[in-house]
PDB file of C-alpha atoms in Angstrom:
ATOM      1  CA  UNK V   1     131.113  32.112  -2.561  1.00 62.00           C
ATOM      2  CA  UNK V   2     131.286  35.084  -0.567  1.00 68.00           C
ATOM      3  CA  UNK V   3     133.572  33.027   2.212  1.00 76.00           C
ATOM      4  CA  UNK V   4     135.934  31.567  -0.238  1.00 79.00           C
ATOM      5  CA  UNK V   5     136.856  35.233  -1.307  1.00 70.00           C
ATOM      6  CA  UNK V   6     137.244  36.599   1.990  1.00 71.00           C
ATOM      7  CA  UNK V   7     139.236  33.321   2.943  1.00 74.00           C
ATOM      8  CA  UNK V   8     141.487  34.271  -0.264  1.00 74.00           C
ATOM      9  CA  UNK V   9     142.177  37.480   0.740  1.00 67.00           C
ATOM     10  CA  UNK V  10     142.857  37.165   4.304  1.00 70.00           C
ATOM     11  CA  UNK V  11     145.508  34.694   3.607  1.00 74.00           C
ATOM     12  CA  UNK V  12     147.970  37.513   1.820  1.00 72.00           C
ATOM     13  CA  UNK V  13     146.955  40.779   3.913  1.00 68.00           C
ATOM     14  CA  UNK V  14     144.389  41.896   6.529  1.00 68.00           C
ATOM     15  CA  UNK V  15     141.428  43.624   4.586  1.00 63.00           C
ATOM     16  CA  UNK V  16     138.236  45.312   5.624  1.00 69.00           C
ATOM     17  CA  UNK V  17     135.044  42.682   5.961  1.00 71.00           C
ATOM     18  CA  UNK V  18     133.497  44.703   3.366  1.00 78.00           C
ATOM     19  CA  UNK V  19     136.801  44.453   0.825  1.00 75.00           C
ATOM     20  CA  UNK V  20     135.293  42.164  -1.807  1.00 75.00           C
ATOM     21  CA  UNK V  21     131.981  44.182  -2.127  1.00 79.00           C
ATOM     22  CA  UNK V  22     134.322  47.493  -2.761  1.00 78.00           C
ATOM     23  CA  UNK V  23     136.762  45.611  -5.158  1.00 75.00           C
ATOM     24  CA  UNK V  24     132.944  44.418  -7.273  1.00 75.00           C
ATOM     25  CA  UNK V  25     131.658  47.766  -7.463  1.00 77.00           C
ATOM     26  CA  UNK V  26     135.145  49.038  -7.900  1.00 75.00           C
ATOM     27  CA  UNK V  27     135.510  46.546 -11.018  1.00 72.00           C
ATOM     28  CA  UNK V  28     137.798  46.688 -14.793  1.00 66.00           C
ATOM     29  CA  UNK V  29     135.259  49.989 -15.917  1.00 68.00           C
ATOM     30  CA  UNK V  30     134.930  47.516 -19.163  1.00 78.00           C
ATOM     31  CA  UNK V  31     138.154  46.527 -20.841  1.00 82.00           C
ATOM     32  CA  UNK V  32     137.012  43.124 -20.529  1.00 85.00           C
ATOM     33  CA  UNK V  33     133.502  43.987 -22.121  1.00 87.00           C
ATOM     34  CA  UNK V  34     134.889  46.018 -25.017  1.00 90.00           C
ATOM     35  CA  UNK V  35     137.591  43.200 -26.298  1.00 91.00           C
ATOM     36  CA  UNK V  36     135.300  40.816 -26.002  1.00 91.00           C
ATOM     37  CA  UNK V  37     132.695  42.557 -27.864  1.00 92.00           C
ATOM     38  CA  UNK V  38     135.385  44.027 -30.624  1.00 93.00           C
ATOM     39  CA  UNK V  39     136.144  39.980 -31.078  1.00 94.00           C
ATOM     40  CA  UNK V  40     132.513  39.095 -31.911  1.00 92.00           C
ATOM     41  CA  UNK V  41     132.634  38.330 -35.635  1.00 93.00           C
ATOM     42  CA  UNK V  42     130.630  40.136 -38.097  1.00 94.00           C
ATOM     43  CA  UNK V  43     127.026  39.274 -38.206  1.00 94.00           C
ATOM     44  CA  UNK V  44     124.014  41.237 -38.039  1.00 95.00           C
ATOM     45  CA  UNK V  45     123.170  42.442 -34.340  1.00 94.00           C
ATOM     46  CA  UNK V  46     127.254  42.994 -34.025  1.00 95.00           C
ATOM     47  CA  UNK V  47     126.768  46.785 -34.329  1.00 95.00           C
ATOM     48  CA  UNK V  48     124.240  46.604 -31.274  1.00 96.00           C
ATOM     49  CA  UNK V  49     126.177  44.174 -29.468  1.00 94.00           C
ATOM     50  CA  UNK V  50     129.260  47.205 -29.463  1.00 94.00           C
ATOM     51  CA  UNK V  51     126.861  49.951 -29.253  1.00 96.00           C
ATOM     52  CA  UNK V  52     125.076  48.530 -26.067  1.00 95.00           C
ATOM     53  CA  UNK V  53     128.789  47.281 -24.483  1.00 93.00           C
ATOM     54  CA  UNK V  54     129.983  51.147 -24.934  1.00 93.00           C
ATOM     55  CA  UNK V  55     126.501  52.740 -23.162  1.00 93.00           C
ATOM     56  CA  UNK V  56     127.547  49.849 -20.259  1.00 89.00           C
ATOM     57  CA  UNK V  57     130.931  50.828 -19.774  1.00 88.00           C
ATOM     58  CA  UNK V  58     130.078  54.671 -19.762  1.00 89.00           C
ATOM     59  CA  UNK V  59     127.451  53.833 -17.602  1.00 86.00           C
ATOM     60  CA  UNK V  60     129.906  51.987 -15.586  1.00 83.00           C
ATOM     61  CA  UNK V  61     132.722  55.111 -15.383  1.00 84.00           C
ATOM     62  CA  UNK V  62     130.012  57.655 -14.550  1.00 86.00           C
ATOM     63  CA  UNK V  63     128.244  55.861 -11.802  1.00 84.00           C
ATOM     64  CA  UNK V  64     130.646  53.028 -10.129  1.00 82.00           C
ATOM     65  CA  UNK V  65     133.335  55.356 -10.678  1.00 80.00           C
ATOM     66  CA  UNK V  66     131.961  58.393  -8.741  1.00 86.00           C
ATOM     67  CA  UNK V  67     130.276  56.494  -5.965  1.00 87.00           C
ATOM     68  CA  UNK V  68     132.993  54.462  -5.152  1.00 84.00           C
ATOM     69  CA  UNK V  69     134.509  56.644  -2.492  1.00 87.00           C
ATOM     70  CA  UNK V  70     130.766  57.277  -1.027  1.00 89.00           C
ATOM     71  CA  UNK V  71     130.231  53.673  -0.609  1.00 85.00           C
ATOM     72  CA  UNK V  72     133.711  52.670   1.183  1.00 85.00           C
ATOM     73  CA  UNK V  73     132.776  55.918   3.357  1.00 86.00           C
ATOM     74  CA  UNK V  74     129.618  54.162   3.921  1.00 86.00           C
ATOM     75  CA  UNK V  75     130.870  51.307   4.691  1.00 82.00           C
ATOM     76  CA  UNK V  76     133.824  51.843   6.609  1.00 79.00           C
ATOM     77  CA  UNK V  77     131.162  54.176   9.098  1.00 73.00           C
ATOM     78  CA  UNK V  78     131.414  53.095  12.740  1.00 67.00           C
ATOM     79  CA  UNK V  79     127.667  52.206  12.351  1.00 60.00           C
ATOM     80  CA  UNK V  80     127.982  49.701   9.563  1.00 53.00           C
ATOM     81  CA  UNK V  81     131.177  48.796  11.264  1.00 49.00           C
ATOM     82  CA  UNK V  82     128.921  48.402  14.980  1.00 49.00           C
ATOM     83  CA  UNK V  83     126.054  46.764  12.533  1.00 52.00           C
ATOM     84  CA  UNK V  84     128.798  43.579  11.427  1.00 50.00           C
ATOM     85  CA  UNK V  85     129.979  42.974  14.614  1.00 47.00           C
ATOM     86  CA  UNK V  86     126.547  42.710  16.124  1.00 49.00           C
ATOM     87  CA  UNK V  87     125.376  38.704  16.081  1.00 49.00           C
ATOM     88  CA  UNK V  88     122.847  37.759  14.222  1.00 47.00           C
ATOM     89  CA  UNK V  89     119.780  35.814  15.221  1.00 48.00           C
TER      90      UNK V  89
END
C-alpha cells in the first residue's frame, strides 16, 4: 500500500521517502471525525459517540500537532537519511 502512495506522489513532484508517513501523522486534526459523528442519528450511546470523537480530536491537535515538526526533523536527519539508503538484507 505503502508503494502505491509513494508511486502517486512521485508522479506530480519529487517528495522526501518519508512524505506519506509525515502527511499520516500530519492528518485533517478531525473534521472528518466530528461531521461524521454530528450525522449519527439520535440513539442512546450518541452522546458518547461525540464526547469520545471530541477527546480524539483534542488529543489529535495537542499531540500530532506539536510533534509534527520533531518528527520531519527526525526524519529528514542525515542518519535516518544514511539508515534508508543503506540495503537491506
Amino acid at each position: 500500500k505503502r508503494q502505491v502512495w509513494r508511486w502517486l506522489l512521485r508522479r506530480f513532484r519529487r517528495v522526501s521517502p518519508h512524505a506519506v508517513k509525515i502527511l499520516t501523522w500530519g492528518g485533517l486534526r478531525g473534521g472528518i471525525s466530528i461531521a461524521l459523528a454530528l450525522s449519527v442519528p439520535e440513539f442512546r450511546g450518541r452522546n458518547m459517540v461525540l464526547g469520545v470523537t471530541y477527546v480524539m480530536v483534542v488529543f489529535s491537535l495537542l499531540v500530532q500537532a506539536t510533534t509534527l515538526g520533531r518528527m520531519v526533523r527526525h526524519l529528514s536527519s542525515p542518519t535516518t537519511i544514511s539508515e534508508q539508503a543503506a540495503p537491506r538484507k
